Amino acid sequence: MTDLPAVEGLTLHSTNESSKFPNCYPSLNPVDIYREHIAEKLGAATGIDAEKIYARLQWTNTLDKGDLVLPVPSLQIKKNPAELCKELAEKFPESDLVQPPTSFGVHLQFFFKPQGLTSTVISRILKEKEVYGTNGNQGLRDPSDPAKGKKKMIVEFSSPNIAKPFHAGHLRSTIIGGFLANLYTVMGWDVIKMNYLGDWGKQYGLLANGYKHFGDEQKLLQDPINHLFDVYVKINNVVAEHDAPIKELKEQIKAKKEKNEDVAALEQELAKLVEVSEDEKARRYFKSMEDGDEEALALWRRFRDLSIQKYKQTYARLNIDFDVYSGESQIKNESMAAAYKTMEEKNVSEKSDGAVIVDFTKHGAKKLGKAIIVRKDGTPLYLTRDIGAITERDEAYHFDKMIYVVAAQQDLHLAQLFKVTELMGHKDLANRCQHVNFGMVRGMSTRKGTVKFLDDILRDVGDKMHEVMKKNQEKYEQVENPEQTADILGITSVMVQDMTGKRYVSFLFCMDLSRLY
Ligand code: ARG
């Protein structure tokens, strides 16, 4: 393909070339070409300092107000601003790049001539291809910084839970996180993409036991994510079955106690029921995992590895890959123990009813309430693992910035995490971390009405897109590989739909994607 001719008056700068105006990057941002041009022309015609004009030229909120606007009062010239505005409009010379400006009250509006913009931008995209719009300098450390080189960051995103549905929240995290990782990469940062899997806890003891009853080797290998979820649902039904008589007995005991009747026999019966319940078995299994029992761990590791393998294939369809598959299971007990010690020493934590808690209200953070750090039985929680993880990551990667892309439902959780980190004496670490949150997506369920895994979502949108494509037979016949095209269009439309609204606003997912085709 040949380059489109650049329009006269549009000078192409090389990426390294700097403008005489501050923060002006014509080679990266075509709008800066226009700002520069307007400032110079208007300056020369009126005697006003071009740099001053450049700094005051603004983007408009809506395009009917122009592409750039100069609020005349901001020039601070002692003249009636409306009159001055008219005068400036009249003095502005004819230009290749912009239409004669319009004076609108005290605002001087500039509209770009479209031909120049499109031909310059398109020819540049064709020429520069993937480096178009990148700016490696943005990610460089200050030259005075002894660390030198590129700034380093972790973007933690997607982070689904093994054996549980990959829900719309995980999809949004994947899309937004992937976007941020790309954005920082083209700005020259050294980006580590991290997936923090939910892969630890009593539920994996339950899953392992469930697999003994309901597991199928063939199905596990074929479709680990769906099969494990299937097993998980089935074993949870058994748990519920076992739970019912236990609950009933507990109520009977309570009632008897109130009447001061003897409950010894019932309590014995209850203990027996609990002993053989799936829930208790899961607890014991998980305990053996925590204790490092190789046999117990082997099964869990297989589930994890097979799930990751499958996830990798699905992420590839979204053009996303991860540098690190971390997860709750990977957080070392020593890191958490070190955190407990620091919290205790710094009087951040306190004992409460046999557990260890942090009462944020006592540390100037009323809104954050209280959080349990160690349960009565000595086990850590979701928050505890995140506290271990944040320090482990800091030590392992020495990052300049870390972004957590997690749903707004976890605002409190992340605020607590950052506050604890600060209270533990790592204010600098907390300041380097950021929670990028997002609102919920509603209306995303399979056509069958069942739960969603990422694969199902992508298949559904691809199918839908294919249907829409087929409606236009003539066009359809020209498509070389319709299935694959439908797949890519479907995935693209999911991403576009996600980015159409504001990040933190909830939106209703719409399967009717035809408008995008
Ligand atoms: N696995 C979690 C969930 O599905 C998300 C993890 C978010 N990241 C974190 N560091 N806590 O809810």
Short mmCIF file of C-alpha atoms and ligand atoms in Angstrom, two decimals:
data_model
loop_
_atom_site.label_atom_id
_atom_site.label_comp_id
_atom_site.label_asym_id
_atom_site.label_seq_id
_atom_site.Cartn_x
_atom_site.Cartn_y
_atom_site.Cartn_z
CA MET A 1 0.00 0.00 0.00
CA THR A 2 1.33 3.43 -0.84
CA ASP A 3 1.43 6.28 1.59
CA LEU A 4 -1.18 8.96 1.29
CA PRO A 5 0.37 12.31 0.54
CA ALA A 6 0.81 14.55 3.54
CA VAL A 7 -0.96 17.84 3.18
CA GLU A 8 1.01 20.99 2.60
CA GLY A 9 1.58 22.86 5.80
CA LEU A 10 1.64 19.72 7.89
CA THR A 11 5.16 19.05 8.96
CA LEU A 12 5.88 15.54 10.08
CA HIS A 13 8.18 15.43 13.04
CA SER A 14 10.17 12.41 13.99
CA THR A 15 9.28 10.89 17.35
CA ASN A 16 12.29 12.37 19.05
CA GLU A 17 11.86 15.84 17.76
CA SER A 18 10.53 18.26 20.31
CA SER A 19 8.48 21.34 19.68
CA LYS A 20 9.36 24.81 20.90
CA PHE A 21 6.13 24.68 22.91
CA PRO A 22 6.03 22.81 26.19
CA ASN A 23 4.13 19.50 26.27
CA CYS A 24 3.73 19.56 22.52
CA TYR A 25 4.21 16.26 20.68
CA PRO A 26 3.14 16.74 17.06
CA SER A 27 4.67 13.43 16.05
CA LEU A 28 2.53 11.59 18.57
CA ASN A 29 -0.58 13.66 18.75
CA PRO A 30 -1.82 15.11 15.45
CA VAL A 31 -3.92 17.66 17.33
CA ASP A 32 -0.70 19.23 18.55
CA ILE A 33 0.14 20.02 14.92
CA TYR A 34 -2.98 22.18 14.85
CA ARG A 35 -2.35 23.78 18.22
CA GLU A 36 1.13 24.69 17.13
CA HIS A 37 -0.09 25.99 13.78
CA ILE A 38 -2.88 28.12 15.28
CA ALA A 39 -0.61 29.55 17.97
CA GLU A 40 2.06 30.55 15.49
CA LYS A 41 -0.33 32.05 12.91
CA LEU A 42 -2.41 33.92 15.44
CA GLY A 43 0.68 35.11 17.27
CA ALA A 44 2.28 36.43 14.09
CA ALA A 45 -0.91 38.19 12.99
CA THR A 46 -1.66 39.87 16.31
CA GLY A 47 1.62 40.23 18.15
CA ILE A 48 0.35 38.14 21.06
CA ASP A 49 2.95 35.74 22.46
CA ALA A 50 2.47 32.44 20.55
CA GLU A 51 3.46 30.39 23.57
CA LYS A 52 0.74 32.04 25.62
CA ILE A 53 -1.84 31.24 22.94
CA TYR A 54 -0.57 27.67 22.70
CA ALA A 55 -1.02 27.11 26.42
CA ARG A 56 -4.57 28.53 26.40
CA LEU A 57 -5.89 26.51 23.44
CA GLN A 58 -8.23 23.83 24.71
CA TRP A 59 -10.04 20.76 23.51
CA THR A 60 -13.77 21.32 23.35
CA ASN A 61 -16.38 19.27 25.19
CA THR A 62 -18.48 18.71 22.10
CA LEU A 63 -17.45 18.95 18.48
CA ASP A 64 -20.16 21.47 17.59
CA LYS A 65 -18.06 23.95 19.59
CA GLY A 66 -15.06 23.33 17.36
CA ASP A 67 -12.04 21.08 17.53
CA LEU A 68 -10.04 23.56 19.57
CA VAL A 69 -11.18 26.67 21.38
CA LEU A 70 -9.40 29.70 22.73
CA PRO A 71 -11.16 31.31 25.72
CA VAL A 72 -10.17 34.88 25.01
CA PRO A 73 -10.36 36.19 28.63
CA SER A 74 -7.66 33.68 29.54
CA LEU A 75 -5.20 35.75 27.48
CA GLN A 76 -5.58 38.46 30.13
CA ILE A 77 -5.44 41.32 27.67
CA LYS A 78 -7.00 44.56 28.84
CA LYS A 79 -9.74 44.85 26.23
CA ASN A 80 -13.38 43.91 26.01
CA PRO A 81 -13.04 40.14 25.51
CA ALA A 82 -15.98 39.81 23.10
CA GLU A 83 -14.59 42.57 20.92
CA LEU A 84 -11.10 41.19 21.12
CA CYS A 85 -12.48 37.79 20.12
CA LYS A 86 -14.04 39.27 16.97
CA GLU A 87 -10.84 41.12 16.18
CA LEU A 88 -8.74 37.96 16.50
CA ALA A 89 -11.14 36.08 14.24
CA GLU A 90 -10.79 38.74 11.59
CA LYS A 91 -7.01 38.90 11.82
CA PHE A 92 -6.47 35.15 11.57
CA PRO A 93 -4.98 34.52 8.12
CA GLU A 94 -6.15 31.96 5.64
CA SER A 95 -4.87 28.49 6.43
CA ASP A 96 -4.52 25.03 4.89
CA LEU A 97 -5.33 23.34 8.12
CA VAL A 98 -8.21 25.19 9.73
CA GLN A 99 -11.33 27.01 8.61
CA PRO A 100 -11.56 30.73 9.34
CA PRO A 101 -12.24 30.82 13.12
CA THR A 102 -15.65 31.67 14.54
CA SER A 103 -16.03 34.07 17.41
CA PHE A 104 -18.65 32.76 19.79
CA GLY A 105 -19.09 35.24 22.64
CA VAL A 106 -15.67 35.31 24.24
CA HIS A 107 -14.62 32.00 22.71
CA LEU A 108 -12.66 31.73 19.51
CA GLN A 109 -13.57 28.41 17.91
CA PHE A 110 -11.36 26.56 15.46
CA PHE A 111 -12.63 23.81 13.16
CA PHE A 112 -10.05 21.60 11.44
CA LYS A 113 -10.22 21.10 7.70
CA PRO A 114 -10.83 17.35 7.60
CA GLN A 115 -8.80 16.38 4.57
CA GLY A 116 -5.48 17.26 6.13
CA LEU A 117 -6.16 15.42 9.34
CA THR A 118 -7.32 12.16 7.79
CA SER A 119 -4.60 11.97 5.18
CA THR A 120 -1.87 12.77 7.67
CA VAL A 121 -3.11 10.42 10.34
CA ILE A 122 -3.90 7.54 8.02
CA SER A 123 -0.64 7.79 6.12
CA ARG A 124 1.23 7.88 9.38
CA ILE A 125 -0.61 4.84 10.75
CA LEU A 126 0.17 2.93 7.56
CA LYS A 127 3.80 3.90 7.74
CA GLU A 128 4.48 3.48 11.43
CA LYS A 129 2.17 0.51 11.94
CA GLU A 130 2.34 -0.78 15.52
CA VAL A 131 4.63 1.96 16.76
CA TYR A 132 2.07 4.61 15.76
CA GLY A 133 1.12 6.69 18.78
CA THR A 134 3.64 5.11 21.11
CA ASN A 135 5.79 7.20 23.35
CA GLY A 136 8.56 5.24 24.99
CA ASN A 137 9.91 8.28 26.77
CA GLN A 138 6.92 8.46 29.07
CA GLY A 139 7.98 5.29 30.84
CA LEU A 140 11.55 6.31 31.51
CA ARG A 141 12.73 7.09 34.99
CA ASP A 142 14.04 10.50 35.83
CA PRO A 143 17.72 10.66 34.75
CA SER A 144 18.66 11.54 38.34
CA ASP A 145 17.06 8.29 39.56
CA PRO A 146 19.78 5.76 40.42
CA ALA A 147 17.53 2.92 39.21
CA LYS A 148 17.64 4.36 35.64
CA GLY A 149 15.89 2.73 32.69
CA LYS A 150 12.22 1.95 32.31
CA LYS A 151 9.69 2.27 35.06
CA LYS A 152 8.30 -1.06 36.17
CA MET A 153 4.73 -1.89 36.92
CA ILE A 154 2.43 -4.76 37.72
CA VAL A 155 -1.08 -4.85 36.34
CA GLU A 156 -3.05 -7.46 38.23
CA PHE A 157 -6.20 -8.37 36.36
CA SER A 158 -8.77 -11.01 35.41
CA SER A 159 -8.08 -13.18 38.51
CA PRO A 160 -10.90 -15.74 38.28
CA ASN A 161 -11.56 -18.46 40.84
CA ILE A 162 -10.85 -22.05 39.91
CA ALA A 163 -13.95 -24.26 39.78
CA LYS A 164 -16.23 -21.24 39.97
CA PRO A 165 -17.84 -19.29 37.14
CA PHE A 166 -15.77 -16.79 35.25
CA HIS A 167 -18.37 -14.08 35.58
CA ALA A 168 -18.91 -10.77 33.82
CA GLY A 169 -16.83 -9.01 36.48
CA HIS A 170 -13.82 -11.11 35.55
CA LEU A 171 -14.45 -10.35 31.89
CA ARG A 172 -14.46 -6.61 32.55
CA SER A 173 -11.31 -6.90 34.61
CA THR A 174 -9.71 -8.82 31.73
CA ILE A 175 -10.68 -6.23 29.15
CA ILE A 176 -9.75 -3.17 31.21
CA GLY A 177 -6.56 -4.76 32.55
CA GLY A 178 -5.44 -5.87 29.09
CA PHE A 179 -6.07 -2.36 27.81
CA LEU A 180 -4.08 -0.74 30.65
CA ALA A 181 -1.20 -3.16 30.19
CA ASN A 182 -1.02 -2.29 26.47
CA LEU A 183 -1.32 1.41 27.18
CA TYR A 184 1.55 1.45 29.67
CA THR A 185 3.63 -0.77 27.39
CA VAL A 186 3.36 1.66 24.47
CA MET A 187 4.21 4.47 26.85
CA GLY A 188 7.48 2.68 27.49
CA TRP A 189 6.86 1.07 30.86
CA ASP A 190 8.10 -2.39 31.72
CA VAL A 191 4.75 -4.07 32.40
CA ILE A 192 4.20 -7.35 34.23
CA LYS A 193 0.76 -8.81 33.61
CA MET A 194 -0.34 -10.82 36.59
CA ASN A 195 -3.30 -13.12 37.12
CA TYR A 196 -4.07 -13.62 40.81
CA LEU A 197 -6.17 -16.77 40.82
CA GLY A 198 -8.64 -17.71 43.51
CA ASP A 199 -7.13 -21.14 44.02
CA TRP A 200 -6.94 -21.78 47.74
CA GLY A 201 -9.30 -22.39 50.62
CA LYS A 202 -11.61 -25.00 52.06
CA GLN A 203 -13.58 -25.14 48.82
CA TYR A 204 -10.63 -26.86 47.13
CA GLY A 205 -10.75 -29.55 49.81
CA LEU A 206 -14.42 -29.89 48.99
CA LEU A 207 -13.64 -30.07 45.28
CA ALA A 208 -11.01 -32.77 45.77
CA ASN A 209 -13.44 -34.92 47.79
CA GLY A 210 -16.18 -34.18 45.29
CA TYR A 211 -13.97 -35.37 42.50
CA LYS A 212 -13.70 -38.77 44.16
CA HIS A 213 -17.50 -39.12 43.89
CA PHE A 214 -18.35 -37.28 40.71
CA GLY A 215 -15.11 -36.83 38.81
CA ASP A 216 -14.45 -38.17 35.34
CA GLU A 217 -10.88 -38.26 34.08
CA GLN A 218 -11.89 -37.96 30.44
CA LYS A 219 -14.09 -34.95 31.05
CA LEU A 220 -11.46 -33.32 33.23
CA LEU A 221 -8.91 -33.50 30.43
CA GLN A 222 -11.36 -32.40 27.78
CA ASP A 223 -12.93 -29.46 29.53
CA PRO A 224 -11.42 -28.93 32.98
CA ILE A 225 -13.13 -25.65 33.77
CA ASN A 226 -16.67 -26.84 33.11
CA HIS A 227 -16.11 -30.25 34.59
CA LEU A 228 -14.66 -28.92 37.83
CA PHE A 229 -17.55 -26.53 38.16
CA ASP A 230 -19.94 -29.40 37.59
CA VAL A 231 -18.27 -31.42 40.35
CA TYR A 232 -18.30 -28.38 42.60
CA VAL A 233 -22.05 -27.88 42.16
CA LYS A 234 -22.76 -31.56 42.81
CA ILE A 235 -20.68 -31.77 45.97
CA ASN A 236 -22.22 -28.55 47.23
CA ASN A 237 -25.63 -30.19 46.92
CA VAL A 238 -24.37 -33.00 49.13
CA VAL A 239 -23.10 -30.43 51.63
CA ALA A 240 -26.54 -28.84 51.70
CA GLU A 241 -28.14 -32.27 52.26
CA HIS A 242 -25.82 -32.95 55.18
CA ASP A 243 -26.34 -29.51 56.54
CA ALA A 244 -30.10 -29.73 56.92
CA PRO A 245 -30.22 -32.35 59.74
CA ILE A 246 -27.23 -30.67 61.45
CA LYS A 247 -29.06 -27.39 61.51
CA GLU A 248 -32.17 -29.05 62.80
CA LEU A 249 -30.30 -30.77 65.62
CA LYS A 250 -28.65 -27.49 66.59
CA GLU A 251 -32.03 -25.89 66.88
CA GLN A 252 -33.36 -28.71 68.98
CA ILE A 253 -30.37 -28.40 71.29
CA LYS A 254 -30.90 -24.67 71.59
CA ALA A 255 -34.56 -25.10 72.43
CA LYS A 256 -33.82 -27.76 75.03
CA LYS A 257 -31.10 -25.67 76.61
CA GLU A 258 -33.53 -22.83 77.00
CA LYS A 259 -35.82 -25.14 78.91
CA ASN A 260 -32.84 -26.37 80.94
CA GLU A 261 -33.22 -29.93 79.64
CA ASP A 262 -30.42 -32.41 79.22
CA VAL A 263 -28.77 -32.18 75.78
CA ALA A 264 -25.85 -34.59 76.17
CA ALA A 265 -27.37 -37.27 73.93
CA LEU A 266 -28.28 -34.79 71.21
CA GLU A 267 -24.84 -33.25 71.34
CA GLN A 268 -23.29 -36.64 70.86
CA GLU A 269 -25.52 -37.25 67.88
CA LEU A 270 -24.59 -33.85 66.48
CA ALA A 271 -20.88 -34.53 66.83
CA LYS A 272 -21.33 -37.78 64.92
CA LEU A 273 -23.18 -36.07 62.10
CA VAL A 274 -20.61 -33.30 61.85
CA GLU A 275 -17.78 -35.81 61.84
CA VAL A 276 -19.03 -37.54 58.70
CA SER A 277 -20.36 -34.43 56.94
CA GLU A 278 -18.83 -33.38 53.62
CA ASP A 279 -18.10 -29.96 55.06
CA GLU A 280 -15.97 -31.41 57.84
CA LYS A 281 -14.24 -33.73 55.39
CA ALA A 282 -13.42 -30.75 53.21
CA ARG A 283 -12.02 -28.90 56.19
CA ARG A 284 -9.77 -31.86 57.00
CA TYR A 285 -8.67 -32.25 53.40
CA PHE A 286 -7.80 -28.60 53.15
CA LYS A 287 -5.94 -28.82 56.44
CA SER A 288 -3.75 -31.55 54.92
CA MET A 289 -3.13 -29.26 51.92
CA GLU A 290 -2.13 -26.47 54.26
CA ASP A 291 0.19 -28.90 56.06
CA GLY A 292 1.89 -29.67 52.78
CA ASP A 293 0.61 -33.25 52.32
CA GLU A 294 1.95 -34.15 48.88
CA GLU A 295 -0.88 -36.48 47.95
CA ALA A 296 -3.54 -33.93 48.80
CA LEU A 297 -1.63 -31.25 46.97
CA ALA A 298 -1.08 -33.33 43.83
CA LEU A 299 -4.76 -33.46 42.95
CA TRP A 300 -5.25 -29.78 43.66
CA ARG A 301 -2.18 -28.95 41.52
CA ARG A 302 -3.61 -30.94 38.61
CA PHE A 303 -6.89 -29.05 38.80
CA ARG A 304 -5.00 -25.78 38.87
CA ASP A 305 -2.62 -26.62 36.04
CA LEU A 306 -5.35 -27.93 33.76
CA SER A 307 -7.51 -24.88 34.44
CA ILE A 308 -4.62 -22.52 33.67
CA GLN A 309 -3.92 -24.37 30.43
CA LYS A 310 -7.50 -23.89 29.37
CA TYR A 311 -7.61 -20.27 30.49
CA LYS A 312 -4.52 -19.55 28.41
CA GLN A 313 -6.30 -20.73 25.26
CA THR A 314 -9.31 -18.56 26.00
CA TYR A 315 -7.25 -15.49 26.85
CA ALA A 316 -5.41 -15.96 23.56
CA ARG A 317 -8.72 -15.41 21.76
CA LEU A 318 -8.83 -12.01 23.44
CA ASN A 319 -5.21 -11.42 22.44
CA ILE A 320 -4.17 -11.42 26.07
CA ASP A 321 -1.45 -13.37 27.79
CA PHE A 322 -0.10 -13.22 31.32
CA ASP A 323 3.48 -13.08 32.49
CA VAL A 324 2.63 -14.52 35.88
CA TYR A 325 -0.07 -16.87 37.11
CA SER A 326 0.00 -16.12 40.78
CA GLY A 327 -2.84 -16.83 43.15
CA GLU A 328 -3.95 -17.03 46.72
CA SER A 329 -2.21 -20.41 47.05
CA GLN A 330 1.17 -18.91 46.22
CA ILE A 331 1.37 -16.59 49.21
CA LYS A 332 3.89 -17.91 51.68
CA ASN A 333 2.94 -18.52 55.29
CA GLU A 334 6.14 -16.74 56.29
CA SER A 335 5.03 -13.54 54.55
CA MET A 336 1.76 -13.60 56.42
CA ALA A 337 3.49 -14.43 59.70
CA ALA A 338 5.88 -11.51 59.18
CA ALA A 339 2.87 -9.27 58.54
CA TYR A 340 1.14 -10.42 61.76
CA LYS A 341 4.30 -9.63 63.68
CA THR A 342 4.62 -6.13 62.24
CA MET A 343 0.93 -5.44 62.83
CA GLU A 344 1.25 -6.54 66.42
CA GLU A 345 4.43 -4.58 67.06
CA LYS A 346 2.98 -1.42 65.56
CA ASN A 347 -0.28 -1.85 67.49
CA VAL A 348 -2.21 -2.04 64.26
CA SER A 349 -3.92 -5.31 65.14
CA GLU A 350 -5.59 -6.50 68.32
CA LYS A 351 -7.04 -9.69 69.74
CA SER A 352 -10.78 -9.97 69.69
CA ASP A 353 -12.72 -13.00 70.78
CA GLY A 354 -9.87 -15.35 69.95
CA ALA A 355 -9.32 -13.84 66.52
CA VAL A 356 -6.93 -11.10 65.40
CA ILE A 357 -8.56 -8.03 63.92
CA VAL A 358 -7.68 -4.55 62.70
CA ASP A 359 -10.06 -1.89 63.92
CA PHE A 360 -9.62 0.86 61.34
CA THR A 361 -11.85 3.21 63.29
CA LYS A 362 -9.05 3.50 65.84
CA HIS A 363 -6.55 4.43 63.13
CA GLY A 364 -8.31 7.44 61.68
CA ALA A 365 -10.18 5.49 59.00
CA LYS A 366 -13.73 5.28 60.28
CA LYS A 367 -15.26 4.24 56.99
CA LEU A 368 -13.11 1.13 56.76
CA GLY A 369 -14.69 -0.47 59.84
CA LYS A 370 -13.08 -3.61 61.22
CA ALA A 371 -11.46 -6.51 59.43
CA ILE A 372 -10.50 -9.97 60.64
CA ILE A 373 -6.89 -10.85 59.90
CA VAL A 374 -6.63 -14.25 61.59
CA ARG A 375 -9.65 -16.42 62.36
CA LYS A 376 -10.21 -18.01 65.75
CA ASP A 377 -8.86 -21.29 64.38
CA GLY A 378 -5.67 -19.56 63.29
CA THR A 379 -6.37 -19.53 59.55
CA PRO A 380 -5.78 -16.49 57.36
CA LEU A 381 -8.38 -14.78 55.16
CA TYR A 382 -8.63 -13.28 51.69
CA LEU A 383 -7.40 -9.94 53.03
CA THR A 384 -4.54 -11.60 54.90
CA ARG A 385 -3.28 -13.23 51.71
CA ASP A 386 -3.43 -9.90 49.90
CA ILE A 387 -1.35 -8.33 52.68
CA GLY A 388 1.23 -11.10 52.24
CA ALA A 389 1.05 -10.71 48.46
CA ILE A 390 1.62 -6.95 48.37
CA THR A 391 4.90 -7.22 50.30
CA GLU A 392 6.04 -10.31 48.38
CA ARG A 393 5.46 -8.53 45.09
CA ASP A 394 7.28 -5.43 46.26
CA GLU A 395 10.30 -7.53 47.18
CA ALA A 396 10.21 -9.64 44.05
CA TYR A 397 9.63 -6.92 41.46
CA HIS A 398 10.58 -3.56 42.99
CA PHE A 399 7.78 -1.98 41.00
CA ASP A 400 7.18 1.75 40.57
CA LYS A 401 3.45 1.20 40.32
CA MET A 402 0.93 -1.57 40.78
CA ILE A 403 -2.63 -1.51 39.53
CA TYR A 404 -5.34 -3.85 40.81
CA VAL A 405 -8.16 -4.13 38.28
CA VAL A 406 -10.99 -5.37 40.49
CA ALA A 407 -14.77 -4.79 40.60
CA ALA A 408 -16.13 -1.90 42.67
CA GLN A 409 -17.76 -4.48 44.96
CA GLN A 410 -14.28 -4.89 46.42
CA ASP A 411 -13.64 -1.17 47.01
CA LEU A 412 -13.67 -1.71 50.76
CA HIS A 413 -11.36 -4.71 50.55
CA LEU A 414 -8.70 -2.83 48.59
CA ALA A 415 -9.04 0.31 50.68
CA GLN A 416 -8.43 -1.86 53.77
CA LEU A 417 -5.45 -3.52 52.10
CA PHE A 418 -3.81 -0.20 51.23
CA LYS A 419 -4.55 1.25 54.68
CA VAL A 420 -3.10 -1.76 56.51
CA THR A 421 0.00 -1.55 54.31
CA GLU A 422 0.37 2.09 55.28
CA LEU A 423 -0.23 1.42 58.98
CA MET A 424 2.40 -1.30 58.89
CA GLY A 425 4.90 1.41 58.01
CA HIS A 426 4.91 0.99 54.22
CA LYS A 427 3.29 4.23 53.23
CA ASP A 428 5.47 4.48 50.17
CA LEU A 429 4.37 1.03 49.00
CA ALA A 430 0.71 1.87 49.55
CA ASN A 431 1.16 5.06 47.54
CA ARG A 432 2.55 3.11 44.61
CA CYS A 433 -0.62 0.99 44.45
CA GLN A 434 -3.87 1.88 42.78
CA HIS A 435 -7.25 0.22 42.60
CA VAL A 436 -8.85 0.61 39.18
CA ASN A 437 -12.44 -0.39 39.81
CA PHE A 438 -15.46 -0.82 37.57
CA GLY A 439 -19.21 -1.20 37.77
CA MET A 440 -21.21 -4.36 37.23
CA VAL A 441 -22.36 -5.75 33.94
CA ARG A 442 -25.88 -7.00 34.09
CA GLY A 443 -27.71 -9.26 31.71
CA MET A 444 -24.85 -11.53 30.78
CA SER A 445 -26.07 -15.11 30.98
CA THR A 446 -25.97 -17.91 28.45
CA ARG A 447 -28.84 -18.45 26.09
CA LYS A 448 -29.54 -21.60 28.02
CA GLY A 449 -29.79 -19.37 31.05
CA THR A 450 -27.06 -21.22 32.88
CA VAL A 451 -23.83 -19.91 34.35
CA LYS A 452 -21.19 -18.29 32.24
CA PHE A 453 -17.63 -19.11 31.59
CA LEU A 454 -15.52 -16.90 29.43
CA ASP A 455 -15.58 -19.48 26.66
CA ASP A 456 -19.38 -19.54 26.61
CA ILE A 457 -19.58 -15.76 26.49
CA LEU A 458 -17.21 -15.64 23.54
CA ARG A 459 -18.98 -18.48 21.76
CA ASP A 460 -22.35 -16.80 22.20
CA VAL A 461 -21.24 -13.44 20.87
CA GLY A 462 -19.48 -15.14 17.96
CA ASP A 463 -22.63 -17.14 17.13
CA LYS A 464 -24.76 -14.05 17.33
CA MET A 465 -22.41 -12.16 15.07
CA HIS A 466 -22.45 -15.02 12.59
CA GLU A 467 -26.25 -14.94 12.52
CA VAL A 468 -26.21 -11.22 11.84
CA MET A 469 -23.64 -11.62 9.09
CA LYS A 470 -25.70 -14.29 7.36
CA LYS A 471 -28.60 -11.91 7.06
CA ASN A 472 -26.71 -10.06 4.36
CA GLN A 473 -26.08 -12.90 1.93
CA GLU A 474 -24.21 -10.78 -0.59
CA LYS A 475 -21.78 -9.39 1.91
CA TYR A 476 -21.50 -12.76 3.66
CA GLU A 477 -20.30 -14.47 0.50
CA GLN A 478 -17.40 -12.06 0.23
CA VAL A 479 -16.08 -12.96 3.67
CA GLU A 480 -13.27 -15.44 3.31
CA ASN A 481 -13.44 -17.14 6.67
CA PRO A 482 -16.84 -16.27 8.14
CA GLU A 483 -16.60 -18.29 11.36
CA GLN A 484 -13.31 -16.76 12.34
CA THR A 485 -14.42 -13.31 11.27
CA ALA A 486 -17.58 -13.65 13.35
CA ASP A 487 -15.48 -14.70 16.31
CA ILE A 488 -13.18 -11.69 16.05
CA LEU A 489 -16.05 -9.28 15.45
CA GLY A 490 -17.94 -10.76 18.40
CA ILE A 491 -15.00 -10.38 20.73
CA THR A 492 -14.29 -6.89 19.46
CA SER A 493 -17.86 -5.83 20.02
CA VAL A 494 -17.75 -7.11 23.61
CA MET A 495 -14.67 -4.97 24.18
CA VAL A 496 -16.17 -1.95 22.44
CA GLN A 497 -19.36 -2.31 24.43
CA ASP A 498 -17.34 -2.40 27.62
CA MET A 499 -15.47 0.78 26.78
CA THR A 500 -18.43 2.75 25.48
CA GLY A 501 -19.59 3.89 28.89
CA LYS A 502 -17.83 5.21 31.93
CA ARG A 503 -15.73 2.57 33.65
CA TYR A 504 -17.40 2.79 37.05
CA VAL A 505 -20.96 2.80 35.77
CA SER A 506 -22.88 -0.47 35.65
CA PHE A 507 -24.26 -1.38 32.26
CA LEU A 508 -26.62 -3.85 30.73
CA PHE A 509 -24.89 -6.23 28.38
CA CYS A 510 -26.64 -6.34 25.07
CA MET A 511 -26.41 -9.43 22.90
CA ASP A 512 -27.94 -7.62 19.98
CA LEU A 513 -24.69 -6.60 18.44
CA SER A 514 -25.95 -6.09 14.91
CA ARG A 515 -25.53 -2.33 15.16
CA LEU A 516 -21.82 -2.85 15.39
CA TYR A 517 -21.54 -4.81 12.19
N1 ARG B 1 -10.42 -13.82 42.73
C1 ARG B 1 -11.06 -12.62 43.19
C2 ARG B 1 -12.54 -12.67 42.85
O1 ARG B 1 -12.94 -13.34 41.94
C3 ARG B 1 -10.47 -11.38 42.61
C4 ARG B 1 -9.06 -11.10 43.02
C5 ARG B 1 -8.73 -9.64 43.02
N2 ARG B 1 -7.39 -9.35 43.37
C6 ARG B 1 -6.89 -9.28 44.59
N3 ARG B 1 -5.62 -9.03 44.74
N4 ARG B 1 -7.66 -9.45 45.67
O2 ARG B 1 -13.33 -12.02 43.51
#
